[in-house]
Coordinates of C-alpha atoms in Angstrom, one line a residue:
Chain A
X1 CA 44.3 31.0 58.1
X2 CA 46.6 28.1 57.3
X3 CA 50.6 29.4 57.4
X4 CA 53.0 27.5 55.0
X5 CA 56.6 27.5 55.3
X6 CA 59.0 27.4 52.0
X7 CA 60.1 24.7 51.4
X8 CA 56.2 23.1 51.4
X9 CA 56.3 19.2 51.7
X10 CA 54.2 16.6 49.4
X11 CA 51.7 16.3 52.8
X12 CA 50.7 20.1 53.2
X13 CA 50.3 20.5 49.6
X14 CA 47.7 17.7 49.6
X15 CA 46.1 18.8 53.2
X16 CA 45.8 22.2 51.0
X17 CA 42.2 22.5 49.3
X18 CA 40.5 25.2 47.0
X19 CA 38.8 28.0 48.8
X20 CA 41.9 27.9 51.6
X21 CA 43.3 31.4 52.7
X22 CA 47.2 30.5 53.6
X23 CA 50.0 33.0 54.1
X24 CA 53.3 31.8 53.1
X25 CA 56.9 32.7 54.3
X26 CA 60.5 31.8 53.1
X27 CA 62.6 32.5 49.9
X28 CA 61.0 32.8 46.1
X29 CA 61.7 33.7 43.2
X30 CA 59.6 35.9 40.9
X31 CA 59.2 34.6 37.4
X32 CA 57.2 35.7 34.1
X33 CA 56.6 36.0 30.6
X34 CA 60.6 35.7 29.7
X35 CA 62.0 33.6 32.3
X36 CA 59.3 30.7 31.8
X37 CA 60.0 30.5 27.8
X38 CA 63.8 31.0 28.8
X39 CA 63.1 28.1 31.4
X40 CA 61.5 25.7 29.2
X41 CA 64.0 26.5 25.6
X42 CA 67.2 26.2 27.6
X43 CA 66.8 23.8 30.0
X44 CA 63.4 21.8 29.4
X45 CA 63.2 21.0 26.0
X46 CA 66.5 22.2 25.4
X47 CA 65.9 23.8 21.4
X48 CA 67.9 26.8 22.6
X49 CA 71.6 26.9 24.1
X50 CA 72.9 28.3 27.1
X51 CA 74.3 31.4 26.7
X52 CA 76.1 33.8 29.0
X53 CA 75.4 33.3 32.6
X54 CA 72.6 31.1 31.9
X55 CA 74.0 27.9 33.2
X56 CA 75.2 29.6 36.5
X57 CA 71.8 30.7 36.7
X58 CA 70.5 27.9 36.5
X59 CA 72.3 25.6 38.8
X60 CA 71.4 28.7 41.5
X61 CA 68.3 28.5 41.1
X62 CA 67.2 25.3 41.3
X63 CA 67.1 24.6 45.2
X64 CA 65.4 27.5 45.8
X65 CA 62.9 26.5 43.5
X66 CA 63.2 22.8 44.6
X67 CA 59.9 22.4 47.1
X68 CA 59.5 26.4 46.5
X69 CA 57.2 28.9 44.8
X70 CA 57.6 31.0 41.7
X71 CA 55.9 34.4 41.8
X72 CA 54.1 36.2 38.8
X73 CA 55.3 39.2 39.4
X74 CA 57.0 42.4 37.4
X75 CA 57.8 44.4 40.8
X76 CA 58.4 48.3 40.8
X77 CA 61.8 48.1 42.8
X78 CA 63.5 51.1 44.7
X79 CA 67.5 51.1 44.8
X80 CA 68.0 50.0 41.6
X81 CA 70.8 53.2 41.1
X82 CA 72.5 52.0 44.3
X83 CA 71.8 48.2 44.4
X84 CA 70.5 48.4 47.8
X85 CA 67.2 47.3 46.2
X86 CA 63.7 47.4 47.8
X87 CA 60.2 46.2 46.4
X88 CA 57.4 49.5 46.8
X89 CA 54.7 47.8 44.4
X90 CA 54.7 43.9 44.2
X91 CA 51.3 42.2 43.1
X92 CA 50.9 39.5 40.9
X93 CA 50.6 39.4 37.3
X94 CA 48.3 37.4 34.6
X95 CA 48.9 33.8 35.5
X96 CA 47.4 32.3 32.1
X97 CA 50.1 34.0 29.8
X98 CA 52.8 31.1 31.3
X99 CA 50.1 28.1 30.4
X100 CA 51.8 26.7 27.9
X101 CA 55.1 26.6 29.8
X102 CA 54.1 26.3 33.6
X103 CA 53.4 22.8 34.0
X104 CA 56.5 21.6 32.7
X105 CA 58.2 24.3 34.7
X106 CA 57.2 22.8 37.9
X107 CA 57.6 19.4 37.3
X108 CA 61.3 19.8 36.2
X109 CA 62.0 22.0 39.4
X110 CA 59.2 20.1 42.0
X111 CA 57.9 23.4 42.3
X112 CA 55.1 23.2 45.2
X113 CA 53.5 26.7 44.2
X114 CA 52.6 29.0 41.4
X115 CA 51.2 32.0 42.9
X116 CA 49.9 34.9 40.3
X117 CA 46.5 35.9 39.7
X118 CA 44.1 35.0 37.2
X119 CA 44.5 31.6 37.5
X120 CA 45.6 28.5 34.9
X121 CA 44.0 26.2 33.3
X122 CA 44.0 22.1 31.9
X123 CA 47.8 21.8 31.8
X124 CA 48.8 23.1 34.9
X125 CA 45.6 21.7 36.9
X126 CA 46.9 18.3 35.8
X127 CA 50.7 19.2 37.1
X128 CA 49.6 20.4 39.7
X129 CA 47.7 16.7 40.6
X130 CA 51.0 15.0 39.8
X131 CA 54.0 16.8 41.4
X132 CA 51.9 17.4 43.5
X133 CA 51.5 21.3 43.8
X134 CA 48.6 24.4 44.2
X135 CA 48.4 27.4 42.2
X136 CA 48.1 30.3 45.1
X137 CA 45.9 33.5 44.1
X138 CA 47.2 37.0 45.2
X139 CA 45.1 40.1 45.2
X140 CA 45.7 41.2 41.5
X141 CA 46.7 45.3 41.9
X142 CA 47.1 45.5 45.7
X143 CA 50.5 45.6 45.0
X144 CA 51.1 48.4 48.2
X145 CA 50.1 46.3 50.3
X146 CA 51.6 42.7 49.1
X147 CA 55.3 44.4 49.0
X148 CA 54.6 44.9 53.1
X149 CA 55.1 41.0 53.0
X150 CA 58.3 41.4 50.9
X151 CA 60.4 41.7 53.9
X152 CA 64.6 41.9 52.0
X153 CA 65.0 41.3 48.2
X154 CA 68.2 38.9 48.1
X155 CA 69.4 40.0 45.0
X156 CA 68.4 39.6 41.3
X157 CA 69.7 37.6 38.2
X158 CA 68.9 38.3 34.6
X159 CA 68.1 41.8 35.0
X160 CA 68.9 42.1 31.6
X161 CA 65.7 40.8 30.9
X162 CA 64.8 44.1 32.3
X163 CA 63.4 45.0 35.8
X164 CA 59.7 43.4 35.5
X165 CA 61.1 40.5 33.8
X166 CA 64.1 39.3 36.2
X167 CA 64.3 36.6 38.6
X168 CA 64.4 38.7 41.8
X169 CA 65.1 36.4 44.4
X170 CA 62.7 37.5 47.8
X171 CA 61.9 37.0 51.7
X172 CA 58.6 37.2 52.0
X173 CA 56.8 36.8 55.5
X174 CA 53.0 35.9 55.9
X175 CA 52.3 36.5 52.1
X176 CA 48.5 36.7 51.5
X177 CA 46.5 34.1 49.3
X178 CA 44.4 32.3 48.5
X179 CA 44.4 28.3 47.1
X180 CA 42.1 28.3 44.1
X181 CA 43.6 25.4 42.2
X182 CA 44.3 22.3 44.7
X183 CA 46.4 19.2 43.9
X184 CA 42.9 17.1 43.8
X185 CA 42.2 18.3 40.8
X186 CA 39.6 21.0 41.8
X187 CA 39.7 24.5 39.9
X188 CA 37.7 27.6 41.3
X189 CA 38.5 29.3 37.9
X190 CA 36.8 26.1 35.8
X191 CA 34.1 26.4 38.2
X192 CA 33.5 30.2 38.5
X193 CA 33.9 29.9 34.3
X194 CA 31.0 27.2 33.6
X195 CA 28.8 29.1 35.9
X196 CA 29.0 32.4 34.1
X197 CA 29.0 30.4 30.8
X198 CA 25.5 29.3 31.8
X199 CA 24.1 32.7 32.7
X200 CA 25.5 34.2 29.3
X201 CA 23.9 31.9 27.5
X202 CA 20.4 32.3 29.2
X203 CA 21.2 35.9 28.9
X204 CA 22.1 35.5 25.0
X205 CA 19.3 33.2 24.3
Chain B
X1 CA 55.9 78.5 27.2
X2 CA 56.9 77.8 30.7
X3 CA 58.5 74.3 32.1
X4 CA 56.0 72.4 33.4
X5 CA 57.9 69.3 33.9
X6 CA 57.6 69.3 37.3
X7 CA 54.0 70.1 37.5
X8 CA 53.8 66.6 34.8
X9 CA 55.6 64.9 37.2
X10 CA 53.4 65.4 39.5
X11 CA 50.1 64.9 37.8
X12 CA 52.2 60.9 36.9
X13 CA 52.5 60.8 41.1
X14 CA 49.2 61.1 42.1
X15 CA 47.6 59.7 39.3
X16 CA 50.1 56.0 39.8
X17 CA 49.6 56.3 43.6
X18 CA 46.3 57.8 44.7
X19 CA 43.1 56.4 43.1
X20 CA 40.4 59.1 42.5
X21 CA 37.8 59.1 44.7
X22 CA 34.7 58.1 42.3
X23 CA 36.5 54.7 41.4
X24 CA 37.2 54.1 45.3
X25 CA 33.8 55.0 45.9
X26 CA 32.3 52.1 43.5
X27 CA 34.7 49.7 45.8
X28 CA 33.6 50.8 48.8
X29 CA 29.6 50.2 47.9
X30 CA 30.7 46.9 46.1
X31 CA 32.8 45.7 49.3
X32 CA 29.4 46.5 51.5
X33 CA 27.3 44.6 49.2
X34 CA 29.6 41.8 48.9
X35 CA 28.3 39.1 51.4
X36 CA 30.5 38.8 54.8
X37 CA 32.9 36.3 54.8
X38 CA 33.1 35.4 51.3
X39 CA 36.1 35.6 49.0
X40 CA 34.6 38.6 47.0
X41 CA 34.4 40.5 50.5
X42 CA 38.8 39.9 50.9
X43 CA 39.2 40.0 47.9
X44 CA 37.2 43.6 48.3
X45 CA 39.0 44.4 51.6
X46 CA 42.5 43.9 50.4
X47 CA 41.9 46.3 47.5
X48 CA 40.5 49.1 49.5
X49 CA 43.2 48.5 52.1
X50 CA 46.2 48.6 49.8
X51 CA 44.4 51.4 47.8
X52 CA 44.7 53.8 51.3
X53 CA 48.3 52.2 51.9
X54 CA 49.4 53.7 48.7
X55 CA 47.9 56.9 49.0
X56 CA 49.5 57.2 52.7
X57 CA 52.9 56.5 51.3
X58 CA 52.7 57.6 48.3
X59 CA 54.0 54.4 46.3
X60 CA 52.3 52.6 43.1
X61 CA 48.7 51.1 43.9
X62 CA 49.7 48.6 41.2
X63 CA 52.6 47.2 40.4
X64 CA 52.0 47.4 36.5
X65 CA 51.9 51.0 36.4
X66 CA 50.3 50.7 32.5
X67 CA 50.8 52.3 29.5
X68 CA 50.6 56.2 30.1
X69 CA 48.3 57.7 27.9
X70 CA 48.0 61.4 27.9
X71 CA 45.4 63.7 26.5
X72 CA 46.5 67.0 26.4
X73 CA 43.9 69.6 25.6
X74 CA 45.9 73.2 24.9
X75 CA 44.5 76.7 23.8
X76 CA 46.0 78.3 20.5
X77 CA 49.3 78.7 20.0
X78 CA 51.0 76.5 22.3
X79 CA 54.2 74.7 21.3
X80 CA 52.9 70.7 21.3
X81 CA 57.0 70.0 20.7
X82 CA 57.7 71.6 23.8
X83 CA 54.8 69.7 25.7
X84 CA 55.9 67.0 24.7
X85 CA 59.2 66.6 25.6
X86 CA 58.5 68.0 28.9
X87 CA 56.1 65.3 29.3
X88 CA 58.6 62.6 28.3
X89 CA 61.2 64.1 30.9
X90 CA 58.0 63.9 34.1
X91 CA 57.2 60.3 32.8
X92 CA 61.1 59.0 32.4
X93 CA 61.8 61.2 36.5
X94 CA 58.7 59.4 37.5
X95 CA 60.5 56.1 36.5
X96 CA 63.4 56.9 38.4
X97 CA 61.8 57.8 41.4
X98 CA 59.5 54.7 41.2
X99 CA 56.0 55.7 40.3
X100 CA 56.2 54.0 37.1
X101 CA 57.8 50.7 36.8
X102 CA 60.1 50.5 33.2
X103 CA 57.5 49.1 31.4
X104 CA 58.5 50.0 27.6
X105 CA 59.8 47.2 25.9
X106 CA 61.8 47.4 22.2
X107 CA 59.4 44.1 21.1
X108 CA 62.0 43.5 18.5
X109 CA 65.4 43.2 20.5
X110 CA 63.7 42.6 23.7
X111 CA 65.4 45.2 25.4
X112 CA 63.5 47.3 28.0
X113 CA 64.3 51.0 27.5
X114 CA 64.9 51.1 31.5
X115 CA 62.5 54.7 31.6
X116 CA 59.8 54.5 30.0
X117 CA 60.5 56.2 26.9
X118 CA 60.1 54.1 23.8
X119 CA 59.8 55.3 20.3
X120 CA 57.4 58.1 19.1
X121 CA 54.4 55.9 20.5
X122 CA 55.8 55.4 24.2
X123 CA 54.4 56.9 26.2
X124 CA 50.9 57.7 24.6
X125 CA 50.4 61.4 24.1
X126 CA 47.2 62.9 22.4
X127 CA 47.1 66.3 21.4
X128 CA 44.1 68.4 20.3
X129 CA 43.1 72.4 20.7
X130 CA 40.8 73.5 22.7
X131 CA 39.4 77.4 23.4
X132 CA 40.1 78.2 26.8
X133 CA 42.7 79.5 27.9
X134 CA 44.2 77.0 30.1
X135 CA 46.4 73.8 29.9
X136 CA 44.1 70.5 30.4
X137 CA 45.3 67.2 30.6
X138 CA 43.8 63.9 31.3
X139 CA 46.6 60.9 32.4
X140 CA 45.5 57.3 32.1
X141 CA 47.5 54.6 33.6
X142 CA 46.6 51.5 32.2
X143 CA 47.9 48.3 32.9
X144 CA 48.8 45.4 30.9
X145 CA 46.7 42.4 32.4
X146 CA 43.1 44.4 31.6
X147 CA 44.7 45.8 28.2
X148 CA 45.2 41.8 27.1
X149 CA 41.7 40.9 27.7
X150 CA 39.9 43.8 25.7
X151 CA 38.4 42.8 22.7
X152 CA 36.9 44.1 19.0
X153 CA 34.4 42.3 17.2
X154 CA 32.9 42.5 13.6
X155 CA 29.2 42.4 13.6
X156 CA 27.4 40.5 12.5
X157 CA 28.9 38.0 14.6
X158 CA 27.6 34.3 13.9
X159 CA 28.8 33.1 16.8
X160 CA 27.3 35.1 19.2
X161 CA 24.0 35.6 17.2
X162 CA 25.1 39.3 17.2
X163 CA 23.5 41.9 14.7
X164 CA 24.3 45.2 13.3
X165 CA 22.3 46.9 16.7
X166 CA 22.3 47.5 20.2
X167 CA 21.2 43.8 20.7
X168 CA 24.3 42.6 19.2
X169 CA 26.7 45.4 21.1
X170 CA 25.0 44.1 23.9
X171 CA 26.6 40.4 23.4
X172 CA 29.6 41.6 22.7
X173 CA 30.4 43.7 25.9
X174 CA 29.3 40.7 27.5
X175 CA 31.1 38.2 26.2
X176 CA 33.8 40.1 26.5
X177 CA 33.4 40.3 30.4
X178 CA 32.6 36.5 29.9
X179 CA 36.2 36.1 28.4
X180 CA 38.0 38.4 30.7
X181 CA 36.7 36.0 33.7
X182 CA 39.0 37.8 36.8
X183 CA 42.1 38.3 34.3
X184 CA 41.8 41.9 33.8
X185 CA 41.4 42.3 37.9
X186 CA 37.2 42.5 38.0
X187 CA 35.8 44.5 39.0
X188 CA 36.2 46.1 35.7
X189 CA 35.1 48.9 34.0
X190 CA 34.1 49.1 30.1
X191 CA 34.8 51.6 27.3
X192 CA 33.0 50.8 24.5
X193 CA 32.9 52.4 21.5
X194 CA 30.6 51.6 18.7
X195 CA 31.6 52.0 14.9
X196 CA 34.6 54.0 13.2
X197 CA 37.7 51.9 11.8
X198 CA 39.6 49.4 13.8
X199 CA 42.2 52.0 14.7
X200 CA 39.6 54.7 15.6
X201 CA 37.4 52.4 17.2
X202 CA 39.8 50.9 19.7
X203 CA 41.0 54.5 20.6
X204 CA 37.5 56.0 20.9
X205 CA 36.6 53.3 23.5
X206 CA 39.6 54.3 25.7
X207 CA 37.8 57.8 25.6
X208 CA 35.3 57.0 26.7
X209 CA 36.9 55.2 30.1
X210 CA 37.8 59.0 30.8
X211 CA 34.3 60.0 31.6
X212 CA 33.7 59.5 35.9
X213 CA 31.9 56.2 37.1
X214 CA 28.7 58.2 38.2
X215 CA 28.1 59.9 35.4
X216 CA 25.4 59.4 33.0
X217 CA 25.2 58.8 29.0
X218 CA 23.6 61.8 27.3
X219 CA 21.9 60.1 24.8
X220 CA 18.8 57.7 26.7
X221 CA 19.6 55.1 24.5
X222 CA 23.0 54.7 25.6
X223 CA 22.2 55.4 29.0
X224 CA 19.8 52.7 29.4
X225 CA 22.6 50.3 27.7
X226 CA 25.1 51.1 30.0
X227 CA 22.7 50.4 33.2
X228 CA 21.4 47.3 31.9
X229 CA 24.8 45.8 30.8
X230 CA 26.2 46.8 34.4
X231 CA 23.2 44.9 35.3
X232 CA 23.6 41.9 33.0
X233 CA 27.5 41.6 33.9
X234 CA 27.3 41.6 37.6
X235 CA 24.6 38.2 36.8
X236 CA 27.6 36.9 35.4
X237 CA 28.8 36.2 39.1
X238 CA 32.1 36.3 38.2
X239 CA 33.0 38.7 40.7
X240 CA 35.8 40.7 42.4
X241 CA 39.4 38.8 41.0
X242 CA 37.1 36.0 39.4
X243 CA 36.4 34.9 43.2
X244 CA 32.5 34.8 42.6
X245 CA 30.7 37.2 43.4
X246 CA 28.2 39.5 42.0
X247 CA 30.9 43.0 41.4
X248 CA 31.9 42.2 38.2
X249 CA 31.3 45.5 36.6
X250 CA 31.7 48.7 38.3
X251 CA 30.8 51.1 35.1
X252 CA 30.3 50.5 31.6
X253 CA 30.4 53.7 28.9
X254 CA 29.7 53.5 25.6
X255 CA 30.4 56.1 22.6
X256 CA 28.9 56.1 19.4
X257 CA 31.0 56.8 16.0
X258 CA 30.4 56.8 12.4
X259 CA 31.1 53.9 10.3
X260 CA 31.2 52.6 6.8
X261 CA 28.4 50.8 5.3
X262 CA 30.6 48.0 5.2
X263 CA 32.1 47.6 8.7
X264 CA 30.1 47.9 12.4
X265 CA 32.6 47.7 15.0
X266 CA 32.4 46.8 18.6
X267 CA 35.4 47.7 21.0
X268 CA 35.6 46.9 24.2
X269 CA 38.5 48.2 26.6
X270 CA 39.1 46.6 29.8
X271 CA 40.0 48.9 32.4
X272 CA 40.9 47.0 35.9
X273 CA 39.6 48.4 39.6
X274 CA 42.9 50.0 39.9
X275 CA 41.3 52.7 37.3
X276 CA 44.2 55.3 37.9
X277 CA 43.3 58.4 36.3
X278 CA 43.8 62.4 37.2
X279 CA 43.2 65.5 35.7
X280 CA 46.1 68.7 35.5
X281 CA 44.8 71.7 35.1
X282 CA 46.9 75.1 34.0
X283 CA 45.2 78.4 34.3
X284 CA 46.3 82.0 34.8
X285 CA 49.7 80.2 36.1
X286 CA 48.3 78.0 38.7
X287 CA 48.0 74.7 38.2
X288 CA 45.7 72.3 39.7
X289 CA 44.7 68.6 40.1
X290 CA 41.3 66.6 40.4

């Protein structure tokens, strides 16, 4: 089992390839649904303007994103009456819903990993060739047994996007998964896909 | 009518954090049939592993802790008001104390409620009379990721070649599974439901999700559907979390309802491995869970 250390340089990303079991340690970020489009209108294509804190945000987040991971994840957090907040369930959600943002994402950031389950397709297979980067797969629903790896939640920001939507800002240590988009272009999910394809359409015939 | 909040509350515990043991049974067989060393076997291992960690400390086996849909069974006479809100104060307690992540979200401002109370249609409650004397409920926990990739299709269906008969709901459960890939957390397990409106169809299929894994269809002809597409899906190889493998259906179950001349519905719900659901049951002032 290959460890990875946050941040991940250009050279481990491309000694990484699909099928590889790594556990990875340091400081991420969780990210979803809202914070990617919030991402990409404010500060990608820039159609939106920043508002509030978003510009603070912003400049804090990017160097922990910079060579760094963003997690799919809506956590169930303990603490959040006294701010002394813990993660109890912490898996990964639907990767493919952040498709039409993610690639973008990570080349604007040089974000080395997108872990979530499910996996991506086209756009972020080719971003993930050029900056370069992996998509990591976590065990969609253990989410007991992933929040063991969350080892101190740093804080939050946005939590007025509500809990499962913030950026919660983690330690995680020896974080389970498994590389099943590489930055040579190789896919498991394409690969799994046209296989079944095949069989339904023998079955279907 | 007696406060049974508490007893609600409880019933959202066990059914968020302790997986009932026909669903962790269909793991366990698929994990020892799943070769050694292969993805589908870790992937396989992990979920039986975290679904014993939850149950030990009694926390969330998944972090999307679903849309809570309760069917409430009740004998004559009972005050549905009351249930009701005693219901909504378990499920917003269970939010605090972190069985349920806040998962209800206004869609039109954005704003998440914060405990799980949302409108008249958050959480999910069902009512209907029954003759015994007792209180039944069935609580479903279902989460979004398997929710997103059900599906409802008109026959016929050009595309798949699909007819008005079992042929054609035969195509459709499986390209639905096709679809799904490992989005909604394979293994999965189907409701189908074949017929009614849209509205009635969709809802019938979650129904029949509450009938146990190792169960059979009463009618042979649904039966025999529900073992072949089991069959058919696991050829599919799409396997546990799209990994590859051949558990890619744990159950499928399939209800039949009327339909107009005109329309001949298929609905498929998803439901992920993580199928959390429990039964409460009140009688003579005792209640009880299974």
């Amino acid at each position: 089992m290959r460890k990875l250390s946050i941040p991940i340089s250009d050279d481990q990303i491309r000694e990484l390839n699909m099928g590889d079991p790594v556990l990875l340690s340091g400081v991420m970020l969780t990210g979803r649904d809202t914070v990617h489009k919030w991402m990409i209108e404010t500060f990608i294509e820039e159609s939106r303007q920043p508002v509030d804190d978003d510009k603070k945000v912003y400049e804090a987040i990017r160097p922990i994103l910079d060579g760094g991971a963003i997690y799919h994840c809506g956590p169930v957090v303990a603490g959040l009456d006294t701010g002394d907040y813990r993660f109890v369930a912490a898996g990964p959600t639907t990767s493919i819903r952040e498709e039409p943002y993610q690639g973008d994402v990570m080349r604007h950031f040089n974000l080395k990993a997108v872990i979530g389950k499910g996996g991506m397709a086209d756009k972020t297979l080719a971003a993930c060739q050029e900056v370069p980067a992996v998509y990591l797969h976590a065990i969609g629903g253990a989410a007991s047994l992933i929040a063991q790896s969350v080892r101190k939640v740093r804080g939050v920001r946005k939590l007025d996007f509500g809990v499962p939507e913030a950026m919660w800002e983690i330690e995680v240590v020896d974080f389970p998964a498994v590389v099943t988009m590489d930055s040579h272009g190789k896919s498991l999910h394409a690969e799994i896909e046209a296989q079944s394809r095949a069989v339904l359409e023998s079955l279907l015939a | 009518m007696q406060d049974m909040t508490d007893a609600f509350l409880e019933l959202v515990r066990m059914t968020s954090t302790d997986l009932p043991p026909d669903v962790e049974d269909a793991l366990k067989l698929a994990r020892d049939r799943a070769q050694p060393g292969s993805a589908a076997r870790g992937a396989l291992d992990s979920i039986l592993e975290n679904v014993s960690l939850a149950r030990q400390n009694s926390t969330p086996i998944c972090q999307d802790t679903g849309t809570p849909l309760f069917y409430v069974h009740h004998p004559q006479g009972w005050s549905t008001r009351q249930l009701r809100e005693q219901i909504r104060a378990a499920v917003a307690k269970a939010t605090t104390l972190a069985f349920l992540r806040p998962n209800a979200v206004d869609t039109i401002s954005g704003k998440n409620s914060g405990n799980n109370l949302g409108g008249e249609h958050y959480p999910s409650i069902h009512f209907s009379e029954h003759q015994m004397d007792g209180l039944v409920v069935d609580l479903m926990l279902k989460g979004g990721g398997c929710e997103n990739v059900g599906a409802q299709y008109s026959l016929p269906h050009a595309g798949l070649g699909a007819g008005r008969d079992l042929k054609g709901v035969r195509a459709a459960a499986l390209d639905t599974v096709f679809r799904a890939q490992g989005k909604g957390c394979a293994p999965g397990i189907l409701g189908v439901a074949i017929g009614g409106d849209r509205g009635s169809s969709y809802a019938a299929s979650k129904e029949a999700l509450l009938r146990k894994l190792d169960d059979s269809n009463p009618d042979p002809t649904l039966d025999d559907l529900e073992n072949t597409l089991v069959e058919e899906a696991n050829q599919l190889n799409i396997g546990p979390m799209g990994f590859g493998g051949e558990a890619t259906v744990l159950g499928v179950k399939i209800k039949g309802l009327h339909r107009l001349p005109a329309s001949y519905f298929v609905s498929v719900s998803y439901m992920c491995w993580a199928y959390r659901r429990r039964r409460m049951i009140v009688d003579d002032g005792r209640t009880r869970y299974e």
